[in-house]
């Protein structure tokens, strides 16, 4: 079955601390993975995707097929990073649909 | 660019009535739109994929006669919750993929809060 797991509902850190939001997926094929972010009172928006291999707002995520993981990392968290983060899987290139994880709320304290 | 709107932002209705929610792509054409449902403190659950000019594709467990989807133009998709009941109360979110643009990037609407009394 296709599934995305985000084991942490809440992650709290202090400003300047490293952050790692975990995401594991279950999929038999070649996955396409995304991280979406939702800031307070704003809509969901794309943060980054694994095929781009880019860093957005200091965040990076590496696809590890061996561990079936796509963890989101940032070396130094900022207060403005506080938000809900959703990991998502596109199970087939033909349909573009997304399967979302349950989300992790990141709180960055000053 | 790539803005998606939803109307209404929130609606309260009586049990047994039908409610229509609109999803519009304001500055782009979208051949594909998606409808999600989000329960409190839970993930977004994909309900259906809406393709312009054709019937929507529903996910397993979603009643197509209960949640009617119409995608009549390249900028508008509607979700009608028919004979709504309190268990249909939820946050409904749509997204759209531009006809021309980055592959797979979905742009999300702000959501519609439905409360059925």
Short mmCIF file of C-alpha atoms in Angstrom, two decimals:
data_model
loop_
_atom_site.label_atom_id
_atom_site.label_comp_id
_atom_site.label_asym_id
_atom_site.label_seq_id
_atom_site.Cartn_x
_atom_site.Cartn_y
_atom_site.Cartn_z
CA UNK A 1 0.00 0.00 0.00
CA UNK A 2 1.11 3.54 -0.68
CA UNK A 3 1.62 5.41 2.53
CA UNK A 4 3.50 8.37 3.94
CA UNK A 5 4.43 8.38 7.61
CA UNK A 6 5.46 11.37 9.64
CA UNK A 7 6.09 9.97 13.12
CA UNK A 8 6.28 13.28 14.96
CA UNK A 9 3.16 15.36 15.45
CA UNK A 10 5.10 18.15 17.12
CA UNK A 11 8.73 19.17 17.05
CA UNK A 12 9.89 22.00 19.28
CA UNK A 13 13.33 23.56 19.05
CA UNK A 14 15.06 26.78 19.97
CA UNK A 15 16.17 29.30 17.40
CA UNK A 16 19.51 28.35 15.90
CA UNK A 17 19.13 24.65 16.65
CA UNK A 18 19.21 22.04 13.87
CA UNK A 19 15.92 20.63 12.69
CA UNK A 20 15.04 17.29 11.15
CA UNK A 21 11.46 16.44 10.28
CA UNK A 22 11.11 12.78 9.53
CA UNK A 23 9.23 11.28 6.63
CA UNK A 24 9.07 7.65 5.60
CA UNK A 25 7.17 6.29 2.68
CA UNK A 26 5.84 2.97 1.52
CA UNK A 27 5.78 2.54 -2.23
CA UNK A 28 6.93 -0.22 -4.50
CA UNK A 29 7.80 1.90 -7.50
CA UNK A 30 10.04 4.88 -8.12
CA UNK A 31 8.62 7.64 -5.95
CA UNK A 32 8.35 11.35 -6.41
CA UNK A 33 8.37 13.10 -3.06
CA UNK A 34 7.54 16.58 -1.87
CA UNK A 35 7.51 18.71 1.24
CA UNK A 36 4.64 21.15 1.63
CA UNK A 37 4.43 23.84 4.30
CA UNK A 38 1.49 25.65 5.83
CA UNK A 39 2.23 28.78 7.81
CA UNK A 40 -0.29 30.07 10.31
CA UNK A 41 -3.49 31.21 8.58
CA UNK A 42 -2.03 30.61 5.16
CA UNK A 43 -2.67 27.99 2.52
CA UNK A 44 -0.58 24.96 1.83
CA UNK A 45 2.38 25.65 -0.44
CA UNK A 46 5.17 23.65 -1.97
CA UNK A 47 8.47 23.89 -0.12
CA UNK A 48 10.61 21.55 -2.17
CA UNK A 49 10.61 18.37 -4.22
CA UNK A 50 13.24 15.68 -4.37
CA UNK A 51 13.82 15.83 -8.11
CA UNK A 52 14.91 19.45 -7.85
CA UNK A 53 17.60 18.72 -5.28
CA UNK A 54 17.45 22.34 -4.22
CA UNK A 55 17.58 24.20 -0.94
CA UNK A 56 14.61 26.40 -0.14
CA UNK A 57 14.71 28.74 2.86
CA UNK A 58 17.69 26.76 4.10
CA UNK A 59 15.79 23.47 4.03
CA UNK A 60 17.03 20.40 2.20
CA UNK A 61 15.70 16.89 1.84
CA UNK A 62 17.44 13.86 0.43
CA UNK A 63 15.64 10.83 -0.88
CA UNK A 64 17.05 7.66 0.68
CA UNK A 65 15.59 4.75 -1.22
CA UNK A 66 17.31 2.20 0.99
CA UNK A 67 15.63 3.56 4.11
CA UNK A 68 12.54 4.76 2.16
CA UNK A 69 12.92 8.14 3.79
CA UNK A 70 12.77 11.78 2.74
CA UNK A 71 13.64 13.69 5.89
CA UNK A 72 13.57 17.48 5.86
CA UNK A 73 16.54 19.21 7.42
CA UNK A 74 17.72 22.67 8.30
CA UNK A 75 20.96 23.37 10.15
CA UNK A 76 19.79 26.48 12.00
CA UNK A 77 16.08 26.94 12.67
CA UNK A 78 14.50 30.39 12.61
CA UNK A 79 11.34 31.55 14.35
CA UNK A 80 9.67 32.13 10.99
CA UNK A 81 10.08 28.44 10.21
CA UNK A 82 7.29 27.66 12.69
CA UNK A 83 4.56 25.98 10.64
CA UNK A 84 2.93 22.68 9.72
CA UNK A 85 5.04 20.57 7.41
CA UNK A 86 3.56 17.82 5.25
CA UNK A 87 5.49 15.18 3.39
CA UNK A 88 3.75 13.97 0.23
CA UNK A 89 4.19 11.19 -2.30
CA UNK A 90 3.16 11.17 -5.91
CA UNK A 91 2.55 7.48 -6.53
CA UNK A 92 2.32 7.68 -10.32
CA UNK A 93 3.66 10.13 -12.83
CA UNK A 94 0.49 9.78 -14.87
CA UNK A 95 -1.99 11.17 -12.39
CA UNK A 96 -0.11 13.84 -10.43
CA UNK A 97 -2.14 13.06 -7.33
CA UNK A 98 -0.53 13.31 -3.92
CA UNK A 99 -0.67 11.16 -0.83
CA UNK A 100 0.02 13.21 2.27
CA UNK A 101 1.48 12.33 5.61
CA UNK A 102 -0.24 13.47 8.79
CA UNK A 103 2.03 16.46 9.17
CA UNK A 104 4.49 17.70 11.76
CA UNK A 105 4.08 20.97 13.56
CA UNK A 106 7.41 22.72 13.98
CA UNK A 107 7.66 25.24 16.78
CA UNK A 108 10.78 27.37 16.93
CA UNK A 109 11.18 29.25 20.18
CA UNK A 110 13.23 32.45 20.47
CA UNK B 1 1.01 34.04 -9.94
CA UNK B 2 -0.73 30.64 -9.67
CA UNK B 3 -3.45 31.68 -7.23
CA UNK B 4 -6.34 29.40 -6.38
CA UNK B 5 -9.44 30.70 -4.66
CA UNK B 6 -12.31 28.94 -2.96
CA UNK B 7 -15.79 30.16 -2.27
CA UNK B 8 -17.26 30.27 0.25
CA UNK B 9 -14.55 30.28 2.89
CA UNK B 10 -17.00 28.91 5.40
CA UNK B 11 -20.57 27.70 5.27
CA UNK B 12 -23.08 26.48 7.82
CA UNK B 13 -26.05 24.51 6.62
CA UNK B 14 -28.85 22.38 7.93
CA UNK B 15 -28.78 18.63 7.71
CA UNK B 16 -30.31 17.38 4.48
CA UNK B 17 -29.44 20.40 2.36
CA UNK B 18 -26.87 20.51 -0.42
CA UNK B 19 -23.85 22.78 -0.45
CA UNK B 20 -21.73 23.84 -3.42
CA UNK B 21 -18.10 24.83 -3.04
CA UNK B 22 -16.25 26.55 -5.87
CA UNK B 23 -12.58 26.28 -6.69
CA UNK B 24 -11.12 28.75 -9.16
CA UNK B 25 -7.70 29.20 -10.67
CA UNK B 26 -7.44 32.98 -10.93
CA UNK B 27 -4.45 33.52 -13.19
CA UNK B 28 -3.91 30.24 -14.94
CA UNK B 29 -5.75 27.46 -16.66
CA UNK B 30 -5.94 24.14 -14.90
CA UNK B 31 -6.74 20.93 -16.68
CA UNK B 32 -6.57 19.06 -13.40
CA UNK B 33 -7.91 20.00 -10.01
CA UNK B 34 -8.00 17.97 -6.84
CA UNK B 35 -10.38 17.95 -3.91
CA UNK B 36 -9.16 17.09 -0.42
CA UNK B 37 -10.81 16.73 2.92
CA UNK B 38 -9.00 17.52 6.12
CA UNK B 39 -10.14 16.31 9.50
CA UNK B 40 -8.98 18.05 12.68
CA UNK B 41 -5.35 17.27 13.44
CA UNK B 42 -5.23 14.83 10.55
CA UNK B 43 -3.76 14.80 7.11
CA UNK B 44 -5.31 15.87 3.86
CA UNK B 45 -7.27 13.01 2.36
CA UNK B 46 -7.60 13.06 -1.41
CA UNK B 47 -11.24 12.71 -2.37
CA UNK B 48 -11.17 12.98 -6.13
CA UNK B 49 -9.32 14.17 -9.19
CA UNK B 50 -11.23 16.56 -11.38
CA UNK B 51 -10.34 16.78 -15.05
CA UNK B 52 -11.77 19.47 -17.29
CA UNK B 53 -14.38 18.11 -19.64
CA UNK B 54 -14.51 14.62 -18.20
CA UNK B 55 -15.87 12.76 -15.21
CA UNK B 56 -14.04 13.05 -11.94
CA UNK B 57 -12.02 10.13 -10.63
CA UNK B 58 -12.93 9.31 -7.05
CA UNK B 59 -10.69 7.70 -4.48
CA UNK B 60 -11.71 4.47 -2.87
CA UNK B 61 -14.33 4.97 -0.20
CA UNK B 62 -15.55 8.33 -1.47
CA UNK B 63 -19.18 8.29 -2.58
CA UNK B 64 -19.46 9.93 -5.97
CA UNK B 65 -23.20 10.47 -5.58
CA UNK B 66 -22.60 12.18 -2.27
CA UNK B 67 -19.79 14.43 -3.44
CA UNK B 68 -20.60 15.67 -6.91
CA UNK B 69 -17.72 17.21 -8.81
CA UNK B 70 -18.03 19.29 -11.92
CA UNK B 71 -15.08 20.73 -13.84
CA UNK B 72 -16.83 22.61 -16.59
CA UNK B 73 -14.06 25.03 -17.52
CA UNK B 74 -10.30 25.34 -17.29
CA UNK B 75 -10.60 27.69 -14.34
CA UNK B 76 -13.46 26.31 -12.29
CA UNK B 77 -14.25 23.11 -10.46
CA UNK B 78 -17.16 22.70 -8.07
CA UNK B 79 -17.79 20.24 -5.28
CA UNK B 80 -21.38 19.74 -4.22
CA UNK B 81 -22.04 17.95 -0.96
CA UNK B 82 -25.50 16.50 -1.44
CA UNK B 83 -27.91 15.87 1.42
CA UNK B 84 -25.29 16.96 3.90
CA UNK B 85 -25.12 15.39 7.34
CA UNK B 86 -23.15 16.38 10.44
CA UNK B 87 -20.48 13.80 9.65
CA UNK B 88 -19.77 15.72 6.44
CA UNK B 89 -18.59 18.67 8.51
CA UNK B 90 -14.98 19.19 7.61
CA UNK B 91 -12.41 21.41 5.94
CA UNK B 92 -12.45 20.98 2.18
CA UNK B 93 -9.42 22.06 0.18
CA UNK B 94 -8.90 22.16 -3.55
CA UNK B 95 -5.72 22.36 -5.57
CA UNK B 96 -4.94 22.92 -9.21
CA UNK B 97 -2.13 22.10 -11.60
CA UNK B 98 -1.40 24.70 -14.23
CA UNK B 99 -1.90 23.61 -17.77
CA UNK B 100 1.57 24.93 -18.48
CA UNK B 101 4.11 24.93 -15.75
CA UNK B 102 6.28 22.88 -13.46
CA UNK B 103 5.39 19.24 -13.63
CA UNK B 104 3.30 18.06 -10.72
CA UNK B 105 3.25 21.29 -8.74
CA UNK B 106 -0.15 21.71 -7.13
CA UNK B 107 -1.35 25.13 -6.02
CA UNK B 108 -3.76 25.04 -3.13
CA UNK B 109 -6.83 27.03 -2.29
CA UNK B 110 -7.39 28.45 1.19
CA UNK B 111 -10.01 25.86 2.05
CA UNK B 112 -13.71 25.90 2.91
CA UNK B 113 -14.97 25.10 6.37
CA UNK B 114 -18.29 23.24 6.17
CA UNK B 115 -20.41 22.86 9.28
CA UNK B 116 -23.58 20.81 9.03
CA UNK B 117 -26.03 21.30 11.88
#
